[in-house]
PDB file of C-alpha atoms and ligand atoms in Angstrom:
ATOM      1  CA  MET W   1     163.211  72.904  85.977  1.00  0.00           C
ATOM      2  CA  SER W   2     165.426  75.646  85.359  1.00  0.00           C
ATOM      3  CA  PRO W   3     164.207  79.242  84.639  1.00  0.00           C
ATOM      4  CA  LEU W   4     166.426  80.014  82.251  1.00  0.00           C
ATOM      5  CA  THR W   5     165.485  82.293  79.592  1.00  0.00           C
ATOM      6  CA  ASN W   6     168.150  82.961  76.848  1.00  0.00           C
ATOM      7  CA  ASP W   7     167.403  85.726  74.728  1.00  0.00           C
ATOM      8  CA  VAL W   8     169.729  85.580  71.439  1.00  0.00           C
ATOM      9  CA  PRO W   9     171.329  89.963  70.485  1.00  0.00           C
ATOM     10  CA  GLY W  10     170.235  91.618  68.658  1.00  0.00           C
ATOM     11  CA  THR W  11     166.550  91.034  67.955  1.00  0.00           C
ATOM     12  CA  THR W  12     165.016  93.634  69.712  1.00  0.00           C
ATOM     13  CA  PRO W  13     163.048  96.220  67.922  1.00  0.00           C
ATOM     14  CA  HIS W  14     162.340  99.657  68.753  1.00  0.00           C
ATOM     15  CA  GLU W  15     158.405  99.116  69.477  1.00  0.00           C
ATOM     16  CA  LEU W  16     157.228  96.232  71.756  1.00  0.00           C
ATOM     17  CA  PRO W  17     155.792  93.231  70.202  1.00  0.00           C
ATOM     18  CA  SER W  18     151.737  92.179  70.672  1.00  0.00           C
ATOM     19  CA  LEU W  19     151.942  89.327  69.148  1.00  0.00           C
ATOM     20  CA  GLY W  20     153.460  86.062  70.587  1.00  0.00           C
ATOM     21  CA  VAL W  21     154.190  83.084  69.482  1.00  0.00           C
ATOM     22  CA  VAL W  22     154.884  80.239  71.430  1.00  0.00           C
ATOM     23  CA  LEU W  23     156.676  77.348  69.519  1.00  0.00           C
ATOM     24  CA  VAL W  24     156.596  73.512  71.636  1.00  0.00           C
ATOM     25  CA  ALA W  25     159.864  71.471  70.677  1.00  0.00           C
ATOM     26  CA  ALA W  26     159.868  69.646  73.803  1.00  0.00           C
ATOM     27  CA  GLY W  27     158.346  66.651  73.305  1.00  0.00           C
ATOM     28  CA  ARG W  28     160.680  63.596  73.216  1.00  0.00           C
ATOM     29  CA  GLY W  29     158.748  61.911  70.639  1.00  0.00           C
ATOM     30  CA  GLU W  30     158.433  58.522  71.803  1.00  0.00           C
ATOM     31  CA  ARG W  31     156.295  57.463  69.109  1.00  0.00           C
ATOM     32  CA  LEU W  32     158.773  58.548  66.116  1.00  0.00           C
ATOM     33  CA  GLY W  33     161.312  55.985  67.357  1.00  0.00           C
ATOM     34  CA  ALA W  34     163.509  58.732  65.833  1.00  0.00           C
ATOM     35  CA  GLY W  35     166.365  58.491  68.755  1.00  0.00           C
ATOM     36  CA  ALA W  36     165.552  62.786  68.800  1.00  0.00           C
ATOM     37  CA  PRO W  37     163.533  64.793  69.727  1.00  0.00           C
ATOM     38  CA  LYS W  38     160.591  65.167  67.590  1.00  0.00           C
ATOM     39  CA  ALA W  39     161.135  68.951  66.928  1.00  0.00           C
ATOM     40  CA  PHE W  40     164.886  68.259  66.343  1.00  0.00           C
ATOM     41  CA  VAL W  41     164.903  65.360  63.929  1.00  0.00           C
ATOM     42  CA  GLU W  42     166.162  66.617  60.520  1.00  0.00           C
ATOM     43  CA  LEU W  43     164.538  66.542  56.662  1.00  0.00           C
ATOM     44  CA  ARG W  44     167.486  66.973  54.006  1.00  0.00           C
ATOM     45  CA  GLY W  45     170.069  67.845  56.558  1.00  0.00           C
ATOM     46  CA  ARG W  46     168.091  70.748  58.367  1.00  0.00           C
ATOM     47  CA  ALA W  47     165.866  70.376  62.053  1.00  0.00           C
ATOM     48  CA  LEU W  48     162.367  70.829  61.988  1.00  0.00           C
ATOM     49  CA  LEU W  49     162.052  73.105  64.795  1.00  0.00           C
ATOM     50  CA  GLU W  50     163.788  75.962  61.745  1.00  0.00           C
ATOM     51  CA  PHE W  51     161.009  75.858  58.909  1.00  0.00           C
ATOM     52  CA  GLY W  52     159.061  76.533  61.717  1.00  0.00           C
ATOM     53  CA  ILE W  53     161.229  78.825  63.558  1.00  0.00           C
ATOM     54  CA  GLY W  54     161.086  80.600  59.903  1.00  0.00           C
ATOM     55  CA  VAL W  55     157.985  80.502  59.083  1.00  0.00           C
ATOM     56  CA  VAL W  56     156.939  82.271  62.078  1.00  0.00           C
ATOM     57  CA  THR W  57     159.863  85.384  61.669  1.00  0.00           C
ATOM     58  CA  SER W  58     158.929  85.610  58.478  1.00  0.00           C
ATOM     59  CA  LEU W  59     155.479  87.429  59.687  1.00  0.00           C
ATOM     60  CA  PRO W  60     154.863  90.856  58.770  1.00  0.00           C
ATOM     61  CA  HIS W  61     154.484  91.850  62.833  1.00  0.00           C
ATOM     62  CA  LEU W  62     155.932  92.985  65.710  1.00  0.00           C
ATOM     63  CA  GLY W  63     156.689  89.512  67.491  1.00  0.00           C
ATOM     64  CA  HIS W  64     158.123  87.481  70.146  1.00  0.00           C
ATOM     65  CA  LEU W  65     158.428  84.053  70.007  1.00  0.00           C
ATOM     66  CA  VAL W  66     159.699  81.715  72.586  1.00  0.00           C
ATOM     67  CA  VAL W  67     160.852  78.299  71.469  1.00  0.00           C
ATOM     68  CA  VAL W  68     159.848  75.723  74.089  1.00  0.00           C
ATOM     69  CA  ALA W  69     162.073  72.645  74.151  1.00  0.00           C
ATOM     70  CA  PRO W  70     163.928  70.103  76.173  1.00  0.00           C
ATOM     71  CA  GLU W  71     166.709  71.378  78.351  1.00  0.00           C
ATOM     72  CA  SER W  72     169.305  68.899  76.674  1.00  0.00           C
ATOM     73  CA  HIS W  73     168.706  70.594  72.869  1.00  0.00           C
ATOM     74  CA  ALA W  74     168.350  74.115  74.620  1.00  0.00           C
ATOM     75  CA  ALA W  75     171.831  75.078  72.976  1.00  0.00           C
ATOM     76  CA  GLN W  76     171.008  73.282  69.916  1.00  0.00           C
ATOM     77  CA  ALA W  77     167.644  75.184  69.567  1.00  0.00           C
ATOM     78  CA  LEU W  78     170.048  78.534  70.128  1.00  0.00           C
ATOM     79  CA  ASP W  79     172.243  77.840  67.043  1.00  0.00           C
ATOM     80  CA  ILE W  80     169.053  77.377  64.936  1.00  0.00           C
ATOM     81  CA  VAL W  81     167.656  80.704  66.151  1.00  0.00           C
ATOM     82  CA  GLU W  82     171.172  82.007  65.365  1.00  0.00           C
ATOM     83  CA  GLN W  83     171.035  80.298  61.609  1.00  0.00           C
ATOM     84  CA  VAL W  84     167.433  81.432  60.712  1.00  0.00           C
ATOM     85  CA  LEU W  85     166.542  85.228  62.652  1.00  0.00           C
ATOM     86  CA  PRO W  86     167.620  88.124  60.205  1.00  0.00           C
ATOM     87  CA  ALA W  87     169.604  90.503  61.116  1.00  0.00           C
ATOM     88  CA  ALA W  88     167.613  92.865  60.600  1.00  0.00           C
ATOM     89  CA  SER W  89     163.710  91.275  62.462  1.00  0.00           C
ATOM     90  CA  SER W  90     160.664  92.299  63.368  1.00  0.00           C
ATOM     91  CA  TRP W  91     160.502  89.322  66.198  1.00  0.00           C
ATOM     92  CA  GLU W  92     162.289  88.293  69.367  1.00  0.00           C
ATOM     93  CA  VAL W  93     163.165  85.218  70.133  1.00  0.00           C
ATOM     94  CA  SER W  94     163.873  83.662  73.456  1.00  0.00           C
ATOM     95  CA  VAL W  95     164.822  80.022  74.535  1.00  0.00           C
ATOM     96  CA  VAL W  96     162.919  78.382  77.819  1.00  0.00           C
ATOM     97  CA  PRO W  97     163.696  74.760  78.820  1.00  0.00           C
ATOM     98  CA  GLY W  98     160.128  72.717  78.396  1.00  0.00           C
ATOM     99  CA  GLY W  99     157.939  70.751  81.118  1.00  0.00           C
ATOM    100  CA  ARG W 100     157.090  66.939  81.000  1.00  0.00           C
ATOM    101  CA  GLU W 101     153.156  67.318  79.555  1.00  0.00           C
ATOM    102  CA  ARG W 102     152.663  69.746  76.465  1.00  0.00           C
ATOM    103  CA  HIS W 103     150.422  72.007  78.916  1.00  0.00           C
ATOM    104  CA  GLU W 104     153.262  72.259  80.686  1.00  0.00           C
ATOM    105  CA  SER W 105     155.461  73.757  78.102  1.00  0.00           C
ATOM    106  CA  VAL W 106     152.787  75.659  76.634  1.00  0.00           C
ATOM    107  CA  ARG W 107     152.708  77.591  80.108  1.00  0.00           C
ATOM    108  CA  PHE W 108     156.489  78.089  80.354  1.00  0.00           C
ATOM    109  CA  GLY W 109     155.997  79.758  76.990  1.00  0.00           C
ATOM    110  CA  LEU W 110     153.167  81.973  78.161  1.00  0.00           C
ATOM    111  CA  ASN W 111     154.988  83.270  81.157  1.00  0.00           C
ATOM    112  CA  ALA W 112     158.857  83.874  78.993  1.00  0.00           C
ATOM    113  CA  LEU W 113     156.444  86.614  76.556  1.00  0.00           C
ATOM    114  CA  PRO W 114     156.496  89.931  77.410  1.00  0.00           C
ATOM    115  CA  ASP W 115     153.769  91.936  78.780  1.00  0.00           C
ATOM    116  CA  SER W 116     152.897  93.910  75.560  1.00  0.00           C
ATOM    117  CA  VAL W 117     151.919  90.568  74.083  1.00  0.00           C
ATOM    118  CA  GLU W 118     147.937  90.493  73.713  1.00  0.00           C
ATOM    119  CA  THR W 119     147.518  87.786  71.239  1.00  0.00           C
ATOM    120  CA  VAL W 120     149.182  84.778  71.582  1.00  0.00           C
ATOM    121  CA  LEU W 121     148.782  82.084  69.169  1.00  0.00           C
ATOM    122  CA  VAL W 122     150.214  78.324  69.993  1.00  0.00           C
ATOM    123  CA  HIS W 123     151.839  75.703  67.202  1.00  0.00           C
ATOM    124  CA  ASP W 124     153.401  72.476  67.587  1.00  0.00           C
ATOM    125  CA  ALA W 125     157.104  72.712  66.066  1.00  0.00           C
ATOM    126  CA  ALA W 126     156.675  68.386  64.652  1.00  0.00           C
ATOM    127  CA  ARG W 127     154.151  70.772  62.055  1.00  0.00           C
ATOM    128  CA  PRO W 128     156.803  72.647  60.066  1.00  0.00           C
ATOM    129  CA  PHE W 129     155.025  73.322  56.898  1.00  0.00           C
ATOM    130  CA  ALA W 130     151.701  75.253  58.586  1.00  0.00           C
ATOM    131  CA  SER W 131     151.756  78.107  56.323  1.00  0.00           C
ATOM    132  CA  ALA W 132     152.011  82.406  57.154  1.00  0.00           C
ATOM    133  CA  ALA W 133     148.816  82.325  55.260  1.00  0.00           C
ATOM    134  CA  LEU W 134     147.030  79.712  58.126  1.00  0.00           C
ATOM    135  CA  PHE W 135     149.219  81.882  60.810  1.00  0.00           C
ATOM    136  CA  GLU W 136     147.655  85.494  59.234  1.00  0.00           C
ATOM    137  CA  ARG W 137     144.079  83.423  58.884  1.00  0.00           C
ATOM    138  CA  VAL W 138     144.204  82.614  62.620  1.00  0.00           C
ATOM    139  CA  ILE W 139     145.391  85.740  64.001  1.00  0.00           C
ATOM    140  CA  THR W 140     143.164  88.531  61.812  1.00  0.00           C
ATOM    141  CA  GLU W 141     140.437  85.865  63.625  1.00  0.00           C
ATOM    142  CA  VAL W 142     141.272  86.116  66.683  1.00  0.00           C
ATOM    143  CA  ARG W 143     141.461  90.153  66.691  1.00  0.00           C
ATOM    144  CA  ARG W 144     138.361  90.049  65.048  1.00  0.00           C
ATOM    145  CA  THR W 145     136.126  88.227  67.411  1.00  0.00           C
ATOM    146  CA  GLY W 146     137.837  88.003  71.261  1.00  0.00           C
ATOM    147  CA  ASP W 147     138.018  83.917  70.684  1.00  0.00           C
ATOM    148  CA  ALA W 148     139.992  81.209  70.265  1.00  0.00           C
ATOM    149  CA  VAL W 149     141.054  80.063  66.799  1.00  0.00           C
ATOM    150  CA  VAL W 150     141.920  77.049  65.918  1.00  0.00           C
ATOM    151  CA  PRO W 151     142.732  75.491  61.823  1.00  0.00           C
ATOM    152  CA  ALA W 152     140.176  72.462  61.315  1.00  0.00           C
ATOM    153  CA  LEU W 153     139.604  70.140  58.455  1.00  0.00           C
ATOM    154  CA  PRO W 154     136.743  67.983  57.268  1.00  0.00           C
ATOM    155  CA  VAL W 155     137.253  64.332  58.165  1.00  0.00           C
ATOM    156  CA  VAL W 156     137.020  62.677  55.176  1.00  0.00           C
ATOM    157  CA  ASP W 157     137.562  59.038  56.072  1.00  0.00           C
ATOM    158  CA  THR W 158     134.435  56.777  57.258  1.00  0.00           C
ATOM    159  CA  LEU W 159     134.597  56.926  61.106  1.00  0.00           C
ATOM    160  CA  LYS W 160     134.114  53.504  63.261  1.00  0.00           C
ATOM    161  CA  ARG W 161     133.390  53.481  67.133  1.00  0.00           C
ATOM    162  CA  VAL W 162     135.660  49.712  68.154  1.00  0.00           C
ATOM    163  CA  ASP W 163     136.057  48.385  71.665  1.00  0.00           C
ATOM    164  CA  PRO W 164     139.269  47.379  72.999  1.00  0.00           C
ATOM    165  CA  GLU W 165     139.323  43.698  71.040  1.00  0.00           C
ATOM    166  CA  GLY W 166     138.968  46.445  67.760  1.00  0.00           C
ATOM    167  CA  ILE W 167     135.108  45.030  67.157  1.00  0.00           C
ATOM    168  CA  VAL W 168     133.691  47.182  65.326  1.00  0.00           C
ATOM    169  CA  HIS W 169     129.759  48.995  67.008  1.00  0.00           C
ATOM    170  CA  GLU W 170     128.836  51.943  65.291  1.00  0.00           C
ATOM    171  CA  THR W 171     129.657  53.862  61.801  1.00  0.00           C
ATOM    172  CA  VAL W 172     129.772  57.580  64.013  1.00  0.00           C
ATOM    173  CA  ASP W 173     128.222  60.676  61.809  1.00  0.00           C
ATOM    174  CA  ARG W 174     131.330  62.964  60.507  1.00  0.00           C
ATOM    175  CA  ALA W 175     129.516  65.771  59.386  1.00  0.00           C
ATOM    176  CA  PRO W 176     129.938  68.031  62.551  1.00  0.00           C
ATOM    177  CA  LEU W 177     133.425  66.197  62.908  1.00  0.00           C
ATOM    178  CA  VAL W 178     136.724  68.394  62.080  1.00  0.00           C
ATOM    179  CA  ALA W 179     140.393  66.984  62.544  1.00  0.00           C
ATOM    180  CA  VAL W 180     142.381  70.141  64.623  1.00  0.00           C
ATOM    181  CA  GLN W 181     145.534  71.448  63.948  1.00  0.00           C
ATOM    182  CA  THR W 182     147.902  74.351  65.240  1.00  0.00           C
ATOM    183  CA  PRO W 183     148.841  77.373  64.989  1.00  0.00           C
ATOM    184  CA  GLN W 184     145.558  77.924  67.298  1.00  0.00           C
ATOM    185  CA  GLY W 185     145.458  81.232  68.757  1.00  0.00           C
ATOM    186  CA  PHE W 186     144.075  83.784  71.915  1.00  0.00           C
ATOM    187  CA  VAL W 187     143.766  86.445  73.311  1.00  0.00           C
ATOM    188  CA  ARG W 188     146.692  86.375  75.666  1.00  0.00           C
ATOM    189  CA  GLU W 189     144.796  86.691  79.344  1.00  0.00           C
ATOM    190  CA  THR W 190     142.615  84.338  78.686  1.00  0.00           C
ATOM    191  CA  LEU W 191     145.227  81.886  77.365  1.00  0.00           C
ATOM    192  CA  ALA W 192     147.135  82.158  80.685  1.00  0.00           C
ATOM    193  CA  ALA W 193     144.186  82.425  83.135  1.00  0.00           C
ATOM    194  CA  ALA W 194     142.981  78.738  81.523  1.00  0.00           C
ATOM    195  CA  HIS W 195     146.505  77.462  81.912  1.00  0.00           C
ATOM    196  CA  ALA W 196     146.904  78.900  85.211  1.00  0.00           C
ATOM    197  CA  THR W 197     143.629  77.060  86.952  1.00  0.00           C
ATOM    198  CA  ALA W 198     144.048  73.750  88.805  1.00  0.00           C
ATOM    199  CA  GLN W 199     141.626  71.824  87.527  1.00  0.00           C
ATOM    200  CA  LEU W 200     143.614  71.158  85.053  1.00  0.00           C
ATOM    201  CA  GLN W 201     145.281  68.409  85.732  1.00  0.00           C
ATOM    202  CA  HIS W 202     141.685  66.633  87.200  1.00  0.00           C
ATOM    203  CA  GLU W 203     139.251  66.934  85.147  1.00  0.00           C
ATOM    204  CA  GLY W 204     138.529  64.356  81.535  1.00  0.00           C
ATOM    205  CA  GLY W 205     142.500  63.450  81.758  1.00  0.00           C
ATOM    206  CA  LEU W 206     145.339  65.694  80.104  1.00  0.00           C
ATOM    207  CA  PRO W 207     144.359  68.085  77.560  1.00  0.00           C
ATOM    208  CA  THR W 208     145.743  67.381  74.151  1.00  0.00           C
ATOM    209  CA  ASP W 209     145.823  70.906  72.980  1.00  0.00           C
ATOM    210  CA  ASP W 210     145.697  74.451  73.903  1.00  0.00           C
ATOM    211  CA  ALA W 211     141.513  74.721  72.670  1.00  0.00           C
ATOM    212  CA  GLU W 212     140.715  72.309  74.779  1.00  0.00           C
ATOM    213  CA  VAL W 213     142.540  74.101  78.008  1.00  0.00           C
ATOM    214  CA  VAL W 214     140.606  77.404  77.501  1.00  0.00           C
ATOM    215  CA  GLN W 215     137.182  75.660  76.758  1.00  0.00           C
ATOM    216  CA  ARG W 216     137.462  73.710  79.880  1.00  0.00           C
ATOM    217  CA  ALA W 217     137.465  77.504  81.461  1.00  0.00           C
ATOM    218  CA  GLY W 218     134.505  78.284  79.674  1.00  0.00           C
ATOM    219  CA  ALA W 219     136.072  80.256  76.497  1.00  0.00           C
ATOM    220  CA  LYS W 220     134.364  80.320  72.979  1.00  0.00           C
ATOM    221  CA  VAL W 221     136.682  78.248  70.091  1.00  0.00           C
ATOM    222  CA  ARG W 222     135.521  78.988  66.855  1.00  0.00           C
ATOM    223  CA  THR W 223     137.293  77.261  63.635  1.00  0.00           C
ATOM    224  CA  VAL W 224     139.474  78.740  60.291  1.00  0.00           C
ATOM    225  CA  PRO W 225     140.502  76.892  57.563  1.00  0.00           C
ATOM    226  CA  GLY W 226     143.046  74.188  57.756  1.00  0.00           C
ATOM    227  CA  GLU W 227     145.148  73.087  55.770  1.00  0.00           C
ATOM    228  CA  GLN W 228     147.656  68.868  54.679  1.00  0.00           C
ATOM    229  CA  ARG W 229     150.605  70.897  54.760  1.00  0.00           C
ATOM    230  CA  ALA W 230     149.893  71.338  58.258  1.00  0.00           C
ATOM    231  CA  HIS W 231     150.378  67.824  58.726  1.00  0.00           C
ATOM    232  CA  LYS W 232     152.200  66.638  62.432  1.00  0.00           C
ATOM    233  CA  LEU W 233     155.256  64.262  62.565  1.00  0.00           C
ATOM    234  CA  THR W 234     153.810  61.353  65.123  1.00  0.00           C
ATOM    235  CA  THR W 235     154.965  57.825  63.145  1.00  0.00           C
ATOM    236  CA  PRO W 236     158.161  57.636  60.638  1.00  0.00           C
ATOM    237  CA  ALA W 237     154.708  57.059  57.653  1.00  0.00           C
ATOM    238  CA  ASP W 238     154.937  61.013  58.568  1.00  0.00           C
ATOM    239  CA  LEU W 239     157.915  61.169  57.121  1.00  0.00           C
ATOM    240  CA  ALA W 240     157.289  60.586  53.670  1.00  0.00           C
ATOM    241  CA  ILE W 241     154.683  63.420  54.075  1.00  0.00           C
ATOM    242  CA  LEU W 242     156.293  65.629  55.338  1.00  0.00           C
ATOM    243  CA  GLU W 243     159.104  65.323  52.773  1.00  0.00           C
ATOM    244  CA  HIS W 244     155.840  66.650  50.289  1.00  0.00           C
ATOM    245  CA  PHE W 245     155.599  69.223  51.666  1.00  0.00           C
ATOM    246  CA  LEU W 246     158.958  70.340  52.085  1.00  0.00           C
ATOM    247  CA  THR W 247     159.703  69.496  48.035  1.00  0.00           C
ATOM    248  CA  ALA W 248     157.036  71.420  47.144  1.00  0.00           C
ATOM    249  CA  ASN W 249     157.826  74.520  49.199  1.00  0.00           C
ATOM    250  CA  LEU W 250     161.813  74.337  47.350  1.00  0.00           C
ATOM    251  CA  LEU W 251     159.994  74.376  44.368  1.00  0.00           C
ATOM    252  CA  GLY W 252     157.835  77.745  45.330  1.00  0.00           C
ATOM    253  CA  LEU W 253     154.585  75.893  44.453  1.00  0.00           C
ATOM    254  CA  GLU W 254     151.337  77.007  46.433  1.00  0.00           C
ATOM    255  CA  ALA W 255     150.250  73.677  48.308  1.00  0.00           C
ATOM    256  CA  GLU W 256     146.172  73.463  48.810  1.00  0.00           C
ATOM    257  CA  ALA W 257     144.957  75.392  51.568  1.00  0.00           C
TER     258      ALA W 257
HETATM  259  O1  C5P R   1     153.752  64.517  70.977  1.00  0.00           O
HETATM  260  P1  C5P R   1     152.844  65.411  70.345  1.00  0.00           P
HETATM  261  O2  C5P R   1     152.791  65.460  68.755  1.00  0.00           O
HETATM  262  O3  C5P R   1     151.358  65.836  70.984  1.00  0.00           O
HETATM  263  O4  C5P R   1     153.652  66.957  70.413  1.00  0.00           O
HETATM  264  C1  C5P R   1     153.220  67.945  69.639  1.00  0.00           C
HETATM  265  C2  C5P R   1     153.785  68.968  70.010  1.00  0.00           C
HETATM  266  O5  C5P R   1     154.198  69.830  71.697  1.00  0.00           O
HETATM  267  C3  C5P R   1     155.381  68.645  69.652  1.00  0.00           C
HETATM  268  O6  C5P R   1     155.961  70.093  68.945  1.00  0.00           O
HETATM  269  C4  C5P R   1     156.133  68.369  70.892  1.00  0.00           C
HETATM  270  O7  C5P R   1     157.155  69.030  70.653  1.00  0.00           O
HETATM  271  C5  C5P R   1     155.874  69.456  71.752  1.00  0.00           C
HETATM  272  N1  C5P R   1     155.545  68.923  73.100  1.00  0.00           N
HETATM  273  C6  C5P R   1     156.321  69.549  74.298  1.00  0.00           C
HETATM  274  N2  C5P R   1     156.543  69.258  75.370  1.00  0.00           N
HETATM  275  C7  C5P R   1     155.932  68.077  75.925  1.00  0.00           C
HETATM  276  C8  C5P R   1     155.448  67.357  74.628  1.00  0.00           C
HETATM  277  C9  C5P R   1     155.352  67.644  72.985  1.00  0.00           C
HETATM  278  O8  C5P R   1     156.890  70.948  73.637  1.00  0.00           O
HETATM  279  N3  C5P R   1     156.397  67.958  77.004  1.00  0.00           N
END
C-alpha cells in the first residue's frame, strides 16, 4: 500500500493539535451495491464524506483530521476537503489510502497523526450525521476518565437466538445489551498500542470496531449516550433514514439526542 500522505496546504495552525480524528472512508460498501464506495455515495448531490469532514472540522479544537480513503478515490477526497475546510481553520487535514479491512484502515490513519495528538476519535464516514454534540460528549469522557468511550443506544427490539435454519431457540434478555456507534474515543497510546498487537488476526475473528480492539488488549471501555442520527449507511434502506436526518439538518431542526 502506498505510504502517500496528502496534506492540504494552508491548514497548519500555529499551535500543535492534541485532538486527532481518523475518519474511515475506505470501505467498498458491497452490501450497499451503489457502485461507489459508501463514503462517496451522494445524498442530494453531496458525498457522505463531505458531511463527516464538515462536522469534524466545525469542532472548536486544534485538531488533525486524517481521512482514510480508497486509493482510487484519494484525489476526490482531497477535492472534498478543499471545498469544505474554511480558510482559517483550526484543523489540519490529511488524506491517506485505506486497507483491505477496517482495522487496517484505522491503523494507517493512526500512523498519519502528528506526535502531538493525545486523544483520538475514530469515526465511520458511513455515519454522516453524527452530531458535533456527540463528538464533544465522547472527547470530554475520554479526557475525564482516560478510558475508551463509545456511544451506545439501548436495544429496542425483542432479541431471539436462532440457528442457521432460522429456527428460534430462545429470547435473549436485552436489558444488558446496547448497540454501539461511532465516534469512538481513546487515549492515543492505548489505541495505537492495541492496534499494533499481533493477536488481532487470531482471537475471535476480525474486530468490527475499535472498542473491541482495545478491549482485547485489556483496556476498559465505557459508554456515553448515542443518538439515532449517527445511523450508519449499510443497505439501500438506510438511505431513506439518512435523507430524513439530512432534511432535519437543512431545516436546522434539533434531531433527538
Ligand atoms: O463496512 P462497515 O459498515 O463496517 O464500514 C464502516 C466504516 O469503515 C465505513 O465508513 C467504511 O468506509 C470504513 N472502512 C474502511 N476500510 C475498510 C472497510 C471499512 O475505511 N477496509
